[in-house]
């Protein structure tokens, strides 16, 4: 699954997959392009997870080849709609996507981790790793 | 959409209702036709009810007045008949004598009608009225059957007119005109008079009432006569050829076409001065004139005249007399035109006392009635339904025609409005603003992504130039109000003198409440032509591409780390600003992400390709050419593309970044982001900790501090300053005071 992540040919095939990691954590993995047509699916999956009581949401963009401003808007909207104590983590290591986050100025708004494990490790551990 | 279909169904219901009503109306009409005719027939048989009598007789006198008018000598006779009626009506009922006169008029009319009929019958009898008509017909001018018929009617009335004066035996005021009277006409007049006399005897009372009615309808004789005379004058002028034709070979043609002006005067005078004053002479001359002058008008009245004739069968002798007179000098039957023939066909029956023969119209009605009588009920209903359908369809086609016109008009208006709105949202700047060449272009997306991009280029005070290029999240129509809101808000702050970053920060705080979850990425820039300095601030938007004059002079690569978030995300924006020196020839390209997100070979077009395309553009080319080329390369354009290109003239010096600014709060001061920013700006690793430490202290607990990294070619110089956007903070301060 992860092997496909860096393959540009997989861009056309969009897939979205949700896994329950624990009682409060949902991990949503997106494969392919997140754009005007596919971003709403991500939105509804995130909204469903929130409604089901998940407070820690991990969006795994490792296999995502592209995302546009619509997808960014979805992430921004969900991030703003989180209840106190809620958390939106983004897993992304692809430079093109990181560039999008940077140019949009949203890299400061989200917690962006290189891997899913990093994201699940918690802030303290992340800080320790970073230093 | 739903509204439209609802409207359509409503219209459909209305249409069905209309059809139903029409159907019902037709069915009712069909059901009533037979009974109505039967009733009328009964009435006729009974000698005429007052209602019918009045209508029948009412017209003839007035007609005579009108018909007489055009004729030189006619007026006296004509008006006389009507005038007395008028006077007596006003007098309160009318004296016997004048009543008799009017009665005579009415009767005369009827008998003349008969005369006309006999003429067409070509029984060889003479009659002035008849001959007048007959001639008209035979001389072929009429051609149109209707006209011929009218003449006949007119003639009949003329006769009626004569009849009246005769009966009253009063002197005529229009004696002079007698001279012009035609022999034939005179002869006919004699007959007409005779008949009139006879009838008048028999129908004194009725005549009176008729006369009265005649005037009831005509208000008063004088005015009416005048009016009519005038009307006829005009009418007759139009009818000239017919008039002369009707005149026949005799002197009448001259008469028939005698100037109406002459005719008018007598009419008026006769009407006003001597009511009822007539002599046979003028009367005689009336005949042809009457017939000729006002065919159309006469036609109307001819029928009532005939009707009255029909009713008063006692007046048959008169009719016979008239008929006899009509025969005199009549044109051969064969030469009679259709109209005359029709009149003939009609009238004989009247003289024979046929109840139902009422002229062409009544004949048709009778025929229809007879047909309807034998039509089975089912067929009647079917016909009714078909009629209703025809009516409904006609109404519908009329309505749809009207609707089509209305829609076309609305479409034109809408297109004009759309043009205005588009111009308001995407303005076309002048080709040059001061020393800077400006160009903008917009290319809507292929598909649902269209809408949301906006731009503006305008001049500020002191020769400054401002650029706004942005993109509102969301697409289509919903995005339009937001694009306008963001653009005009930013423009207002720039016009107010705020720097791009300050404008963004202020607008961000203000628009946050108004965008309602929608966010906007935007880049705001000002260019100062004297210093050749470009200052821009971005809120989540790609920075402009800045290219030096020669292709290899280098492309500016400003620091994009720590970019400010878009407006409307709930985060403080307007925290970054870049100042660029453009010493030489340069091109600055602002664009929306639709340009770099266009697809080429399955990949994003990207800013690198865009830079290439921009560098390849000829010097005179602008944003439109740029987008055209991108579109030519790209195989898909999922989002709107907007671009704004500024062209600055100069030498070959390459552009360079002068200042990078970042506003941070206390928490951000020690973040990795800030560290990355400083590193990207070229600040040495050793200096970074010092800078962030001082920033942490300077920002204070709730405040912010601006890191300004100035690059003069050597080591970057970092300074901290506390400058707040005055507008935003002033507002906050005011609120604090109020509390």
Tab-separated table of N, CA and C in Angstrom, chain A residues 8 11 33 35-37 66-70 72-74 76 80 99-100 102-109 130, chain B residues 448-449 471 475 512 517 519 540-543 560-561 563-566 568-571 593 597 599 604 672-673:
chain	number	residue	atom	x	y	z
A	8	UNK	N	3.444	8.193	-9.245
A	8	UNK	CA	2.563	9.218	-9.800
A	8	UNK	C	1.408	8.630	-10.600
A	11	UNK	N	-2.079	8.461	-9.357
A	11	UNK	CA	-2.785	9.719	-9.147
A	11	UNK	C	-4.264	9.612	-9.515
A	33	UNK	N	-5.422	11.837	-5.775
A	33	UNK	CA	-5.465	13.309	-5.754
A	33	UNK	C	-6.635	13.818	-4.920
A	35	UNK	N	-8.806	16.807	-4.733
A	35	UNK	CA	-9.126	18.051	-5.442
A	35	UNK	C	-10.601	18.383	-5.277
A	36	UNK	N	-11.067	19.212	-6.145
A	36	UNK	CA	-12.455	19.696	-6.068
A	36	UNK	C	-13.459	18.546	-5.996
A	37	UNK	N	-13.161	17.467	-6.728
A	37	UNK	CA	-14.145	16.383	-6.788
A	37	UNK	C	-13.983	15.382	-5.650
A	66	UNK	N	-1.470	14.759	-4.864
A	66	UNK	CA	-1.704	16.191	-5.074
A	66	UNK	C	-2.876	16.632	-4.208
A	67	UNK	N	-2.806	17.833	-3.769
A	67	UNK	CA	-3.980	18.399	-3.118
A	67	UNK	C	-4.093	19.874	-3.472
A	68	UNK	N	-5.313	20.302	-3.674
A	68	UNK	CA	-5.508	21.699	-4.084
A	68	UNK	C	-6.113	22.505	-2.940
A	69	UNK	N	-6.495	23.692	-3.242
A	69	UNK	CA	-6.992	24.591	-2.202
A	69	UNK	C	-8.306	24.087	-1.596
A	70	UNK	N	-9.052	23.312	-2.370
A	70	UNK	CA	-10.300	22.773	-1.830
A	70	UNK	C	-9.998	21.809	-0.676
A	72	UNK	N	-7.310	21.744	1.053
A	72	UNK	CA	-6.771	22.560	2.136
A	72	UNK	C	-7.919	23.181	2.936
A	73	UNK	N	-8.932	23.609	2.191
A	73	UNK	CA	-10.107	24.195	2.840
A	73	UNK	C	-10.798	23.193	3.748
A	74	UNK	N	-10.843	21.930	3.305
A	74	UNK	CA	-11.470	20.884	4.121
A	74	UNK	C	-10.696	20.733	5.431
A	76	UNK	N	-8.727	22.895	6.849
A	76	UNK	CA	-8.888	24.108	7.658
A	76	UNK	C	-10.231	24.083	8.379
A	80	UNK	N	-10.855	23.902	12.411
A	80	UNK	CA	-11.566	24.956	13.147
A	80	UNK	C	-12.761	24.387	13.894
A	99	UNK	N	5.178	21.745	0.271
A	99	UNK	CA	5.300	23.066	-0.362
A	99	UNK	C	3.917	23.749	-0.400
A	100	UNK	N	2.912	22.967	-0.702
A	100	UNK	CA	1.548	23.522	-0.734
A	100	UNK	C	1.166	24.042	0.653
A	102	UNK	N	3.195	24.999	2.891
A	102	UNK	CA	4.023	26.157	3.205
A	102	UNK	C	3.522	27.420	2.504
A	103	UNK	N	3.244	27.273	1.210
A	103	UNK	CA	2.790	28.442	0.455
A	103	UNK	C	1.446	28.959	0.953
A	104	UNK	N	0.654	28.040	1.423
A	104	UNK	CA	-0.662	28.469	1.886
A	104	UNK	C	-0.587	29.045	3.292
A	105	UNK	N	0.589	28.934	3.892
A	105	UNK	CA	0.726	29.472	5.238
A	105	UNK	C	0.036	28.619	6.282
A	106	UNK	N	-0.387	27.428	5.876
A	106	UNK	CA	-1.139	26.586	6.802
A	106	UNK	C	-0.235	25.590	7.523
A	107	UNK	N	1.049	25.616	7.193
A	107	UNK	CA	1.936	24.662	7.858
A	107	UNK	C	2.008	24.947	9.354
A	108	UNK	N	1.735	26.177	9.702
A	108	UNK	CA	1.746	26.507	11.120
A	108	UNK	C	0.435	26.155	11.806
A	109	UNK	N	-0.579	25.916	11.023
A	109	UNK	CA	-1.889	25.667	11.609
A	109	UNK	C	-2.078	24.202	11.976
A	130	UNK	N	12.540	15.786	17.497
A	130	UNK	CA	12.938	16.950	16.710
A	130	UNK	C	14.253	17.515	17.211
B	448	UNK	N	-16.661	22.379	-13.236
B	448	UNK	CA	-17.357	23.002	-12.107
B	448	UNK	C	-16.490	23.928	-11.269
B	449	UNK	N	-15.229	24.016	-11.594
B	449	UNK	CA	-14.336	24.790	-10.743
B	449	UNK	C	-14.353	26.278	-11.010
B	471	UNK	N	-8.032	34.377	-4.734
B	471	UNK	CA	-8.901	33.247	-5.059
B	471	UNK	C	-9.711	32.922	-3.806
B	475	UNK	N	-16.606	27.626	-5.384
B	475	UNK	CA	-16.627	27.973	-6.799
B	475	UNK	C	-18.025	28.371	-7.208
B	512	UNK	N	-12.902	38.126	8.521
B	512	UNK	CA	-13.074	36.858	9.242
B	512	UNK	C	-14.538	36.653	9.626
B	517	UNK	N	-16.875	31.118	7.015
B	517	UNK	CA	-16.309	29.794	6.749
B	517	UNK	C	-15.569	29.705	5.433
B	519	UNK	N	-12.764	30.824	2.867
B	519	UNK	CA	-11.487	31.520	3.033
B	519	UNK	C	-10.949	31.956	1.683
B	540	UNK	N	-1.674	33.127	2.202
B	540	UNK	CA	-1.925	31.793	1.678
B	540	UNK	C	-1.872	31.687	0.166
B	541	UNK	N	-1.371	32.715	-0.479
B	541	UNK	CA	-1.358	32.753	-1.941
B	541	UNK	C	0.077	32.614	-2.446
B	542	UNK	N	0.236	31.991	-3.624
B	542	UNK	CA	1.599	31.912	-4.161
B	542	UNK	C	2.161	33.316	-4.381
B	543	UNK	N	3.431	33.502	-4.086
B	543	UNK	CA	4.030	34.824	-4.303
B	543	UNK	C	4.172	35.091	-5.797
B	560	UNK	N	9.615	31.645	1.187
B	560	UNK	CA	8.172	31.397	1.324
B	560	UNK	C	7.852	30.749	2.673
B	561	UNK	N	8.850	30.497	3.426
B	561	UNK	CA	8.622	29.888	4.741
B	561	UNK	C	7.893	30.891	5.638
B	563	UNK	N	4.786	31.487	5.659
B	563	UNK	CA	3.764	32.233	4.938
B	563	UNK	C	2.552	32.486	5.822
B	564	UNK	N	1.869	33.595	5.538
B	564	UNK	CA	0.677	33.930	6.318
B	564	UNK	C	-0.493	33.104	5.811
B	565	UNK	N	-1.357	32.678	6.717
B	565	UNK	CA	-2.503	31.871	6.284
B	565	UNK	C	-3.528	32.709	5.512
B	566	UNK	N	-4.428	32.028	4.820
B	566	UNK	CA	-5.460	32.754	4.060
B	566	UNK	C	-6.383	33.553	4.983
B	568	UNK	N	-9.785	34.330	6.558
B	568	UNK	CA	-10.989	33.544	6.846
B	568	UNK	C	-10.725	32.204	7.486
B	569	UNK	N	-9.475	31.907	7.818
B	569	UNK	CA	-9.181	30.623	8.439
B	569	UNK	C	-9.206	30.711	9.965
B	570	UNK	N	-9.478	31.885	10.465
B	570	UNK	CA	-9.504	32.043	11.917
B	570	UNK	C	-8.134	32.338	12.502
B	571	UNK	N	-7.143	32.424	11.648
B	571	UNK	CA	-5.796	32.697	12.143
B	571	UNK	C	-5.382	34.108	11.737
B	593	UNK	N	-3.673	29.831	-8.249
B	593	UNK	CA	-3.173	28.451	-8.289
B	593	UNK	C	-3.736	27.647	-9.463
B	597	UNK	N	-1.786	24.708	-11.336
B	597	UNK	CA	-2.427	23.404	-11.164
B	597	UNK	C	-3.011	22.858	-12.458
B	599	UNK	N	-2.848	20.847	-15.850
B	599	UNK	CA	-2.132	19.571	-16.004
B	599	UNK	C	-1.433	19.496	-17.352
B	604	UNK	N	1.372	18.408	-12.654
B	604	UNK	CA	0.981	19.810	-12.458
B	604	UNK	C	1.847	20.686	-13.349
B	672	UNK	N	10.072	26.290	15.602
B	672	UNK	CA	10.958	25.845	14.530
B	672	UNK	C	10.682	26.594	13.234
B	673	UNK	N	9.478	27.016	13.091
B	673	UNK	CA	9.097	27.738	11.868
B	673	UNK	C	9.902	29.027	11.753
